[in-house]
XYZ file of C-alpha atoms in Angstrom:
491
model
C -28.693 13.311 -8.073
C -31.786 15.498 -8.054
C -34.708 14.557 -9.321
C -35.673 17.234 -11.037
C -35.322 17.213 -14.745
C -34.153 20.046 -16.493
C -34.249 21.226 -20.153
C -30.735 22.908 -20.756
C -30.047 26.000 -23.742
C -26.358 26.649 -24.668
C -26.854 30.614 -24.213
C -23.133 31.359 -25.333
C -21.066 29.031 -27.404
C -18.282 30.583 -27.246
C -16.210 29.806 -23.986
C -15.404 32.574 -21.580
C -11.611 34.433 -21.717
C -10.721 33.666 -18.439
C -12.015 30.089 -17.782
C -11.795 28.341 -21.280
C -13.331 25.286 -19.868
C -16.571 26.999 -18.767
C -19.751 28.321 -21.411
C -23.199 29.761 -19.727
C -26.099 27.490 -19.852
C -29.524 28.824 -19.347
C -31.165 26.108 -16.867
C -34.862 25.901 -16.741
C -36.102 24.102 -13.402
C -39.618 22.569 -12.628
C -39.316 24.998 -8.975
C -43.002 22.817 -8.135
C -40.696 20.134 -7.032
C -38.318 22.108 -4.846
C -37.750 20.101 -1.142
C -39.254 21.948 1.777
C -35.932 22.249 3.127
C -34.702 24.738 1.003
C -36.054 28.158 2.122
C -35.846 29.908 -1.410
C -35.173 29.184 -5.244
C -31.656 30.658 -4.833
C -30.194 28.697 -2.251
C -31.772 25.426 -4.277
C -30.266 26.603 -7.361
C -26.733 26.610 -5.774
C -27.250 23.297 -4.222
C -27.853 21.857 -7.699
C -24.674 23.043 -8.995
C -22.837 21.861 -6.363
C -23.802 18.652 -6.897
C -22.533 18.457 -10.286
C -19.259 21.175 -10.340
C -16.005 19.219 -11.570
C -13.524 18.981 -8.954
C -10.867 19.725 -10.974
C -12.038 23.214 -11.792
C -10.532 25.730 -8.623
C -14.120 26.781 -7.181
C -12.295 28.999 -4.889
C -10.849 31.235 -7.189
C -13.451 30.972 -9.804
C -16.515 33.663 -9.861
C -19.911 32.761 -8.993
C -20.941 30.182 -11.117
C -24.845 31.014 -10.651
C -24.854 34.916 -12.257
C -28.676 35.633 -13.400
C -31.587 34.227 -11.476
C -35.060 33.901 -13.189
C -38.508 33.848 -11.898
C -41.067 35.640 -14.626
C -39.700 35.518 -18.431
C -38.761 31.664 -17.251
C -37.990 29.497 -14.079
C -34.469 28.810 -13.610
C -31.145 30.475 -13.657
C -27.993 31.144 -15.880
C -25.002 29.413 -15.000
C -21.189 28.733 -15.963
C -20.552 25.190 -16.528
C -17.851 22.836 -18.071
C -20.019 20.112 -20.754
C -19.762 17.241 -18.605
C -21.425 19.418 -15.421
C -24.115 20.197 -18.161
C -24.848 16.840 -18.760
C -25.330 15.816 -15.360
C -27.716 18.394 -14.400
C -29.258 17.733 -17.405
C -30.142 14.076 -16.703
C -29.181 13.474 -13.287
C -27.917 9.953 -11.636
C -31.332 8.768 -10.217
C -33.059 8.525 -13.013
C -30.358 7.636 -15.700
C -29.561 4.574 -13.412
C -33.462 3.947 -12.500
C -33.132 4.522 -9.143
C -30.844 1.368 -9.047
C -33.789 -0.983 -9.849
C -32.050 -4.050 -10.900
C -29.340 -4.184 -8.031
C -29.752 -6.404 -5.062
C -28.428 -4.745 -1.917
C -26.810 -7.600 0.867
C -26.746 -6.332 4.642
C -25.138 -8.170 7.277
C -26.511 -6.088 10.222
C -29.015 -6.793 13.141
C -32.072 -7.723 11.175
C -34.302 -5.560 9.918
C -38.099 -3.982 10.841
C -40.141 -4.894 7.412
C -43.229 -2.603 8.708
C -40.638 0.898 8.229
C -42.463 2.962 5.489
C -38.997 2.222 3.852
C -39.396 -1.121 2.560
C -42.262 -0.465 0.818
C -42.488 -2.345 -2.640
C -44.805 0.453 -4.519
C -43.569 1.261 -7.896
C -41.057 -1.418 -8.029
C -41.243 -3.888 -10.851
C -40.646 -7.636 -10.680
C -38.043 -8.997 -8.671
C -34.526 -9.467 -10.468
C -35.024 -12.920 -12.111
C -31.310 -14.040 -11.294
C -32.293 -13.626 -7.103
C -32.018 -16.990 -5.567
C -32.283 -16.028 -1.874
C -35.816 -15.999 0.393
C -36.995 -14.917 3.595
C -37.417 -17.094 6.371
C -40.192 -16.988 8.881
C -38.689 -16.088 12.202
C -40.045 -14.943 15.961
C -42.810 -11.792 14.857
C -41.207 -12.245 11.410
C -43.934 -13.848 8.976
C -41.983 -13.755 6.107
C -45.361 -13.836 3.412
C -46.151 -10.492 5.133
C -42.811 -8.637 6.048
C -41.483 -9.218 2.491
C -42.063 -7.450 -0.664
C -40.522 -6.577 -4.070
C -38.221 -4.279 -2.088
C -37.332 -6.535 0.950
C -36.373 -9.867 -0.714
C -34.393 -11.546 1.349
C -34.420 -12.273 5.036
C -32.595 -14.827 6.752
C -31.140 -14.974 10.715
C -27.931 -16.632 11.755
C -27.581 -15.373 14.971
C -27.248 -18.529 17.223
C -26.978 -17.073 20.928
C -29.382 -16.055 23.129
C -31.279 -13.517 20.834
C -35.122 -14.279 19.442
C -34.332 -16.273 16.190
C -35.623 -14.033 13.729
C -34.280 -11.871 11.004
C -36.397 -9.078 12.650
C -34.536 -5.915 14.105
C -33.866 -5.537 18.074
C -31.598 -3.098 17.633
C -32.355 -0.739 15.190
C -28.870 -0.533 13.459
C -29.942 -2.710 10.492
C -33.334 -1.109 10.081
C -31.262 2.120 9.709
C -28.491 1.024 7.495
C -30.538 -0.884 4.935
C -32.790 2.585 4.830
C -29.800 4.404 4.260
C -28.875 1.983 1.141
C -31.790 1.424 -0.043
C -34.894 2.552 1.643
C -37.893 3.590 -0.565
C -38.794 7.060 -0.552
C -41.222 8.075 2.114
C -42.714 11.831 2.255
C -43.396 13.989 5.586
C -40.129 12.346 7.191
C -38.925 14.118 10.628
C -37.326 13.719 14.055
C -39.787 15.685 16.373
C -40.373 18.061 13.475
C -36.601 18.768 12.501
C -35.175 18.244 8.830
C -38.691 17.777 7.798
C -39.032 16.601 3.866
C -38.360 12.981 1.793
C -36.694 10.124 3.109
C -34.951 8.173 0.818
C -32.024 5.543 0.092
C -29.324 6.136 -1.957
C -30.394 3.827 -4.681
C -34.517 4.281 -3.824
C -35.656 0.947 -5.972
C -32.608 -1.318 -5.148
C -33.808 -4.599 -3.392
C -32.897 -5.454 0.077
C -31.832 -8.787 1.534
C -30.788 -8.630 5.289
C -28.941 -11.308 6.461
C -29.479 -10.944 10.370
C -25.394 -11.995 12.027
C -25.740 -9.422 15.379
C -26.698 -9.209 18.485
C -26.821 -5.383 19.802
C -22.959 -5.173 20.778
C -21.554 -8.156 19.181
C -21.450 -9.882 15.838
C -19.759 -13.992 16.119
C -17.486 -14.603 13.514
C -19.175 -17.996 12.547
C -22.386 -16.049 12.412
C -21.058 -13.373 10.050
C -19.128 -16.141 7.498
C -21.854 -17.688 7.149
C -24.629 -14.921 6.555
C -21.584 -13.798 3.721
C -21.591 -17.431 2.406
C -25.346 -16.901 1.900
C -25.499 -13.938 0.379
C -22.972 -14.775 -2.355
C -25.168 -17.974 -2.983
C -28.153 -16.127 -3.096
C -27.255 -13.622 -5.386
C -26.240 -10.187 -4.414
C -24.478 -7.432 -6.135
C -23.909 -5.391 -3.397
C -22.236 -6.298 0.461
C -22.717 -3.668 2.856
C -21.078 -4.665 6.109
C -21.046 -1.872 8.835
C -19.128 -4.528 11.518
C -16.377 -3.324 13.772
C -13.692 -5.697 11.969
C -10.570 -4.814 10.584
C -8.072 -5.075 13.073
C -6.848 -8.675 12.574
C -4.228 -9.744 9.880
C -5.848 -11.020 7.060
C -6.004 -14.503 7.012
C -7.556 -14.200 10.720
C -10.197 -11.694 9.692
C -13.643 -13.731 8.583
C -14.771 -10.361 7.431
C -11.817 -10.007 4.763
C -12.014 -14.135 3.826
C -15.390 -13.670 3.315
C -15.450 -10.123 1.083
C -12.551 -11.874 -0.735
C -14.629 -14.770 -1.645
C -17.440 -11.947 -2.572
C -14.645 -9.548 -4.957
C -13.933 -13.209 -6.453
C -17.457 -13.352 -7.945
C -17.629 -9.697 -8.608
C -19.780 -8.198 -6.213
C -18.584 -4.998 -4.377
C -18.601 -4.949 -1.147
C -18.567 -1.707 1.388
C -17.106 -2.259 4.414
C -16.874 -0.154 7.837
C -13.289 -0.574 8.603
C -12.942 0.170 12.186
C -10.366 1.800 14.465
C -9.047 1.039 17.893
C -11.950 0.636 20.036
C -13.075 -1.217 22.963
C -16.195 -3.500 23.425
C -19.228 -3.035 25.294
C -20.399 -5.440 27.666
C -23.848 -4.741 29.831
C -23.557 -6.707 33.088
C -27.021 -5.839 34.575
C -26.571 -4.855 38.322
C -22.556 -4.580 38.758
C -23.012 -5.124 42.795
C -24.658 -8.093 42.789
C -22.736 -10.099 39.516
C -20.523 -12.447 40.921
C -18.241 -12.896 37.579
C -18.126 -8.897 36.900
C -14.555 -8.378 37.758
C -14.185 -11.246 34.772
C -16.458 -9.835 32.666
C -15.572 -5.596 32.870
C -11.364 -5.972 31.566
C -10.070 -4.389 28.718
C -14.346 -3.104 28.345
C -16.639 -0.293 28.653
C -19.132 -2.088 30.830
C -23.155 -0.843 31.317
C -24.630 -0.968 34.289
C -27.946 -0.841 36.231
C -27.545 1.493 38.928
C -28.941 3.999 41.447
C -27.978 7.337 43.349
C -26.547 5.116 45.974
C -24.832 2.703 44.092
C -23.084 4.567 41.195
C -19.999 5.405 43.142
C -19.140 2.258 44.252
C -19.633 0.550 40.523
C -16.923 2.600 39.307
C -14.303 1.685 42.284
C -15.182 -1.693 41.346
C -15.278 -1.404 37.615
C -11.608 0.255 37.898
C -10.517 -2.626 40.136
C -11.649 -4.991 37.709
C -9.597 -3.239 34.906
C -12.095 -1.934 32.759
C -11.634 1.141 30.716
C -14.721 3.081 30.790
C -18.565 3.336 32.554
C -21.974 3.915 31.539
C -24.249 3.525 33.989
C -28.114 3.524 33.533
C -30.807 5.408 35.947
C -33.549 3.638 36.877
C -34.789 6.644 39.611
C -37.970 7.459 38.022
C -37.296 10.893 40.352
C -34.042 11.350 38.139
C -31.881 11.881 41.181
C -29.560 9.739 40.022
C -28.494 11.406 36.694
C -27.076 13.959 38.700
C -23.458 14.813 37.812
C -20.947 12.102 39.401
C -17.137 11.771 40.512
C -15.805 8.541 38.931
C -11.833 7.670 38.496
C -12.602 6.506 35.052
C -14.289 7.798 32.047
C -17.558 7.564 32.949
C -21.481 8.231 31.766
C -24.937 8.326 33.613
C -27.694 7.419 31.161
C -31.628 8.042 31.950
C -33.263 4.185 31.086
C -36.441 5.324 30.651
C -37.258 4.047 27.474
C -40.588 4.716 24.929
C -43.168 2.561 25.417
C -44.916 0.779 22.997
C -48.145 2.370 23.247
C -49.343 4.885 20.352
C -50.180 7.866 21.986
C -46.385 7.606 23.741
C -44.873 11.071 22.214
C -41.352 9.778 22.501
C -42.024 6.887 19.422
C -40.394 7.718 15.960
C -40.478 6.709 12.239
C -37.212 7.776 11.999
C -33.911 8.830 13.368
C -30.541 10.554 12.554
C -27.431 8.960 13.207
C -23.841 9.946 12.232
C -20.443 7.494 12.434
C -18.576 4.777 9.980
C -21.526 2.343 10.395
C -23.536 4.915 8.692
C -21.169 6.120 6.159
C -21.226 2.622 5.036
C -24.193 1.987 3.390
C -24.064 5.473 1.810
C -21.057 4.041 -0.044
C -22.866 1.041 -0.914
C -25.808 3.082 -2.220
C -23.504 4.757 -4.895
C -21.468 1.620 -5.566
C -24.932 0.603 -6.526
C -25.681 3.196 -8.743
C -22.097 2.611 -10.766
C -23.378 -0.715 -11.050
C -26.685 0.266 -12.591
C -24.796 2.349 -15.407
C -21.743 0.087 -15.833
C -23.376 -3.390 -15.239
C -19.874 -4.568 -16.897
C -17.164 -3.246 -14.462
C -15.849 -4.852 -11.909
C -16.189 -4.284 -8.320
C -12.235 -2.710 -8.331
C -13.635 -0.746 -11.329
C -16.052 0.318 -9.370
C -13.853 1.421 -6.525
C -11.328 3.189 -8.408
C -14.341 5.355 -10.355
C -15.581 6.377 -6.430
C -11.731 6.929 -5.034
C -10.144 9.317 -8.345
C -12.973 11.307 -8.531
C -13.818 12.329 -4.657
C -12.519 15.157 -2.930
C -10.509 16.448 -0.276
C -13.146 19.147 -0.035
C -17.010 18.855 1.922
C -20.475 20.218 0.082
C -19.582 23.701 1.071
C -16.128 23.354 -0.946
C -14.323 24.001 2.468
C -11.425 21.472 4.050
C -12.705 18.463 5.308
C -12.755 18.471 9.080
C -12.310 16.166 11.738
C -16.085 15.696 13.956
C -14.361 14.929 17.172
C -12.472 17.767 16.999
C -13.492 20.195 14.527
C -9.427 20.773 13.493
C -8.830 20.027 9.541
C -8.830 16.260 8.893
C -5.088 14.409 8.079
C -4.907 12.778 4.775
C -5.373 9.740 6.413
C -8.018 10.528 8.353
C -9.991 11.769 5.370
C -9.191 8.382 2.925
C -10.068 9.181 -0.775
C -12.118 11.984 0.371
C -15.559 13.037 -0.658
C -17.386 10.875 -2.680
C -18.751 12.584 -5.702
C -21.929 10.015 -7.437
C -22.394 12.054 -10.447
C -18.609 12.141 -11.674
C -17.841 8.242 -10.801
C -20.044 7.716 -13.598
C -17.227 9.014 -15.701
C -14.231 8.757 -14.427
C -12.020 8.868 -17.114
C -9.146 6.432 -16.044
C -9.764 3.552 -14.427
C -7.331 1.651 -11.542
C -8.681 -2.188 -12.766
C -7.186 -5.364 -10.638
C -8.549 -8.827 -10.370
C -8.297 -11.029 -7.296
C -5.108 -12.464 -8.395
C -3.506 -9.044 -8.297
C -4.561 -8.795 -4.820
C -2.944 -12.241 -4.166
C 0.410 -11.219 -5.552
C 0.308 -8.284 -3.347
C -0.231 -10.146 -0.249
C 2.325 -12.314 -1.227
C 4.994 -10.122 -1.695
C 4.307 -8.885 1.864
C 5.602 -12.255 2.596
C 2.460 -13.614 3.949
C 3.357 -17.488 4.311
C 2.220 -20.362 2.595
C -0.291 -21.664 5.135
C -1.500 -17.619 5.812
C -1.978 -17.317 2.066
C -3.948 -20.612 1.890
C -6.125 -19.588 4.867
C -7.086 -16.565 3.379
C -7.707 -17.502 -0.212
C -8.472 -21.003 0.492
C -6.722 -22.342 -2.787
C -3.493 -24.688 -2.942
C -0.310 -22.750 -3.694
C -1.533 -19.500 -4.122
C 1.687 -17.547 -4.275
C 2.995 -20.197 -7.044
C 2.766 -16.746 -9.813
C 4.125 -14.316 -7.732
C 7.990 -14.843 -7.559
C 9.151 -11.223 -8.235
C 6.268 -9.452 -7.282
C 6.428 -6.272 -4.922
C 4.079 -4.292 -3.128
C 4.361 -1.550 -5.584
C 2.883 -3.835 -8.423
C -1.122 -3.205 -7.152
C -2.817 -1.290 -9.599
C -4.330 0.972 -6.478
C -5.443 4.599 -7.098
């Protein structure tokens, strides 16, 4: 997807002896617009043609694919390349889709921070005329100022104890949305490392954030009905990093409410999460009456000292939880000294940033890793499908990401496992790798409607009432006498 554009020669027509598929290609690159990142021309150069190579061409036992490298009769290199890897370095994703300008991007997060570099609007044309949504004014959240022709919608529907705004107090949805969406924004760093351009996935897609979280917990009546809204308002696009999954479906708001999205064709990218347990912060464990209610089946946070750590973790154990993290609030650091707990346990310095300027602890921007994160990457690139194939459906969609990924990372080694570093399972590693520039052309395509997806849950013999819960329609397994699980056009 890089930006550069390049002007591309067949050198040799005729296609090399040992790799039929392959002809050489003399590529001419602007090298003015190389990222900082990369140290030389070289080690660019190969990064460009892994971005493109065809996954079903064996780069392991192929040679080099990169054999001459240029720098005075031209700028560029000579490489080996199949026609359809030609044609995507030739006019790369970004700008064949526009940078995903007509897609509207739904977020069901914890708000969002409108002042983020990110969200600026410049460049961006007029807002998508078929948008119905708005922002809503909210606690420091004026919604004439925060939003712009790139944040477009902002609503909140958290009703507990948080500030009623669709403004960020976590910094999960700020991220997220970025991730999607966020404009690009030069001179990015964390404390100087990975220095160069931020930017989203899809870099002009709008933004709506539908604000459904508090900082460890999302209500289920919150999240239906920031979904309801955004399939009202108008988006193309769900991204929904929310630790749901677990339930069967017709208990799950999460899948009744992405149902209800597939049903009026907008994709939806959801973190699907695995068996974890919930946070709860209890303040000062010693001195809450209820915390032996509060800490089972939970990794509970607590305020604590050198003194008192090692008795919150006899109680915490007593009170059946199943892990510790305890916060420091010794501004002499004693107490993040190494403890002996009889559960899994973590002490935490709370000494947070301030607020002030000249604090050297405040960042623009962050890295994070995990599912929640990996989500809105996939929404980015559903995105740009979208912008090419405005016509396909969101299973369309799908299938083009899931046949065409790999098993294989960026360096064309094994995908691996990050909590262990050993090779990932199959099902760890899904569909694999997603691969932008070859969903565009996927060749075959695995195309269902909802009613497909009905039949299937049918012949799982979901009952009557479960069905109607989930799809909330009368007799919905009425068409699907005879159907097994097998029918599902799934890739």
């Amino acid at each position: 997807m890089a930006l550069t554009f390049f002007i591309i020669f067949t050198f040799l027509v005729s296609p090399i002896v040992s790799e039929p598929l392959l002809s050489t290609y003399v590529v001419h690159v602007d090298t003015k617009t190389r990222p900082s990142h990369y140290l030389t021309h070289d080690e660019w150069y190969n990064s460009m043609i892994e971005s493109v190579l065809d996954n079903t061409i064996d780069s392991n036992s192929a040679s080099p694919r990169i054999f001459y490298s240029y720098d005075v009769v031209l700028q560029g290199f000579a490489a080996r390349l199949t026609d359809q890897e030609s044609k995507r370095l030739n006019y790369g994703l970004w700008p064949k889709s526009n940078f995903g300008d007509d897609v509207i991007i739904g977020l069901v997060d914890t708000g969002i921070w409108p002042e983020s570099e990110s969200f600026n609007d410049n460049d961006l044309g007029p807002i998508p005329s078929r948008w119905k949504g708005k922002c809503v004014d909210g606690i420091a959240f004026n919604a004439t100022r925060s939003c712009n022709r790139k944040l477009i919608g902002a609503r909140n529907f958290v009703k507990g104890n948080n500030i009623q705004s669709p403004r960020d107090q976590d910094g999960h949805g700020t991220h997220t949305a970025s991730t999607a969406a966020g404009a690009e924004v030069a001179g990015a760093n964390v404390f100087s490392f990975a220095k160069g351009k931020a930017r989203g996935i899809v870099s002009k897609a709008r933004i709506a954030m539908y604000n459904a979280c508090e900082k460890t917990s999302c209500a289920d009546s919150d999240v239906l009905a920031a979904i309801e809204c955004a399939i009202k308002d108008g988006v193309d696009i769900l991204s929904l990093s929310l630790e749901y999954g677990s339930d069967p479906f017709y208990e799950d708001p999460v899948a009744i409410g992405t149902f209800a999205a597939v049903k009026r064709n907008i994709s939806v990218a959801w973190r699907i999460s695995g068996k974890s347990y919930p946070l709860v912060y209890i303040g000062n464990c010693l001195r809450k009456n209820n915390a032996r209610y509060e800490a089972k089946g939970k990794i509970v946070i607590c305020n604590t000292s050198r003194f008192e750590a090692p008795t919150n973790g006899i109680l915490i154990q007593k009170a059946n939880g199943v892990g510790l993290i305890q916060l420091n609030h010794d501004i002499e650091g004693q107490g993040l000294r190494a403890m002996a707990y009889t559960l899994p346990s973590a002490t935490l310095g709370d000494i947070s940033t301030t607020r002030l300027k000249m604090d050297p602890r405040r960042v623009k921007f962050n890295i994070l890793s995990g599912t929640s994160m990996a989500c809105p990457h996939l929404a980015g690139v559903a995105a740009l499908v979208r912008s090419i194939h405005p016509d396909w459906s969101p299973a369309a969609i799908k299938s083009a990401l899931m046949t065409t990924s790999t098993s294989f990372d960026n360096a064309q080694l094994p995908i691996i496992k990050s909590e262990d570093m050993e090779l990932a399972t199959p099902i760890s590693i899904g569909a694999g790798h997603v691969n932008p520039e070859s969903a565009i052309d996927p060749g075959l395509i695995y195309d269902v409607d909802t009613s497909d997806y009905v039949k299937f849950l049918c012949s799982l013999n979901y009952t009557e009432k479960q069905m109607k819960l989930f799809t909330n329609e009368a007799n919905p397994c009425s068409d699907s006498s005879g159907s097994t699980p097998l029918d599902l056009n799934y890739p």
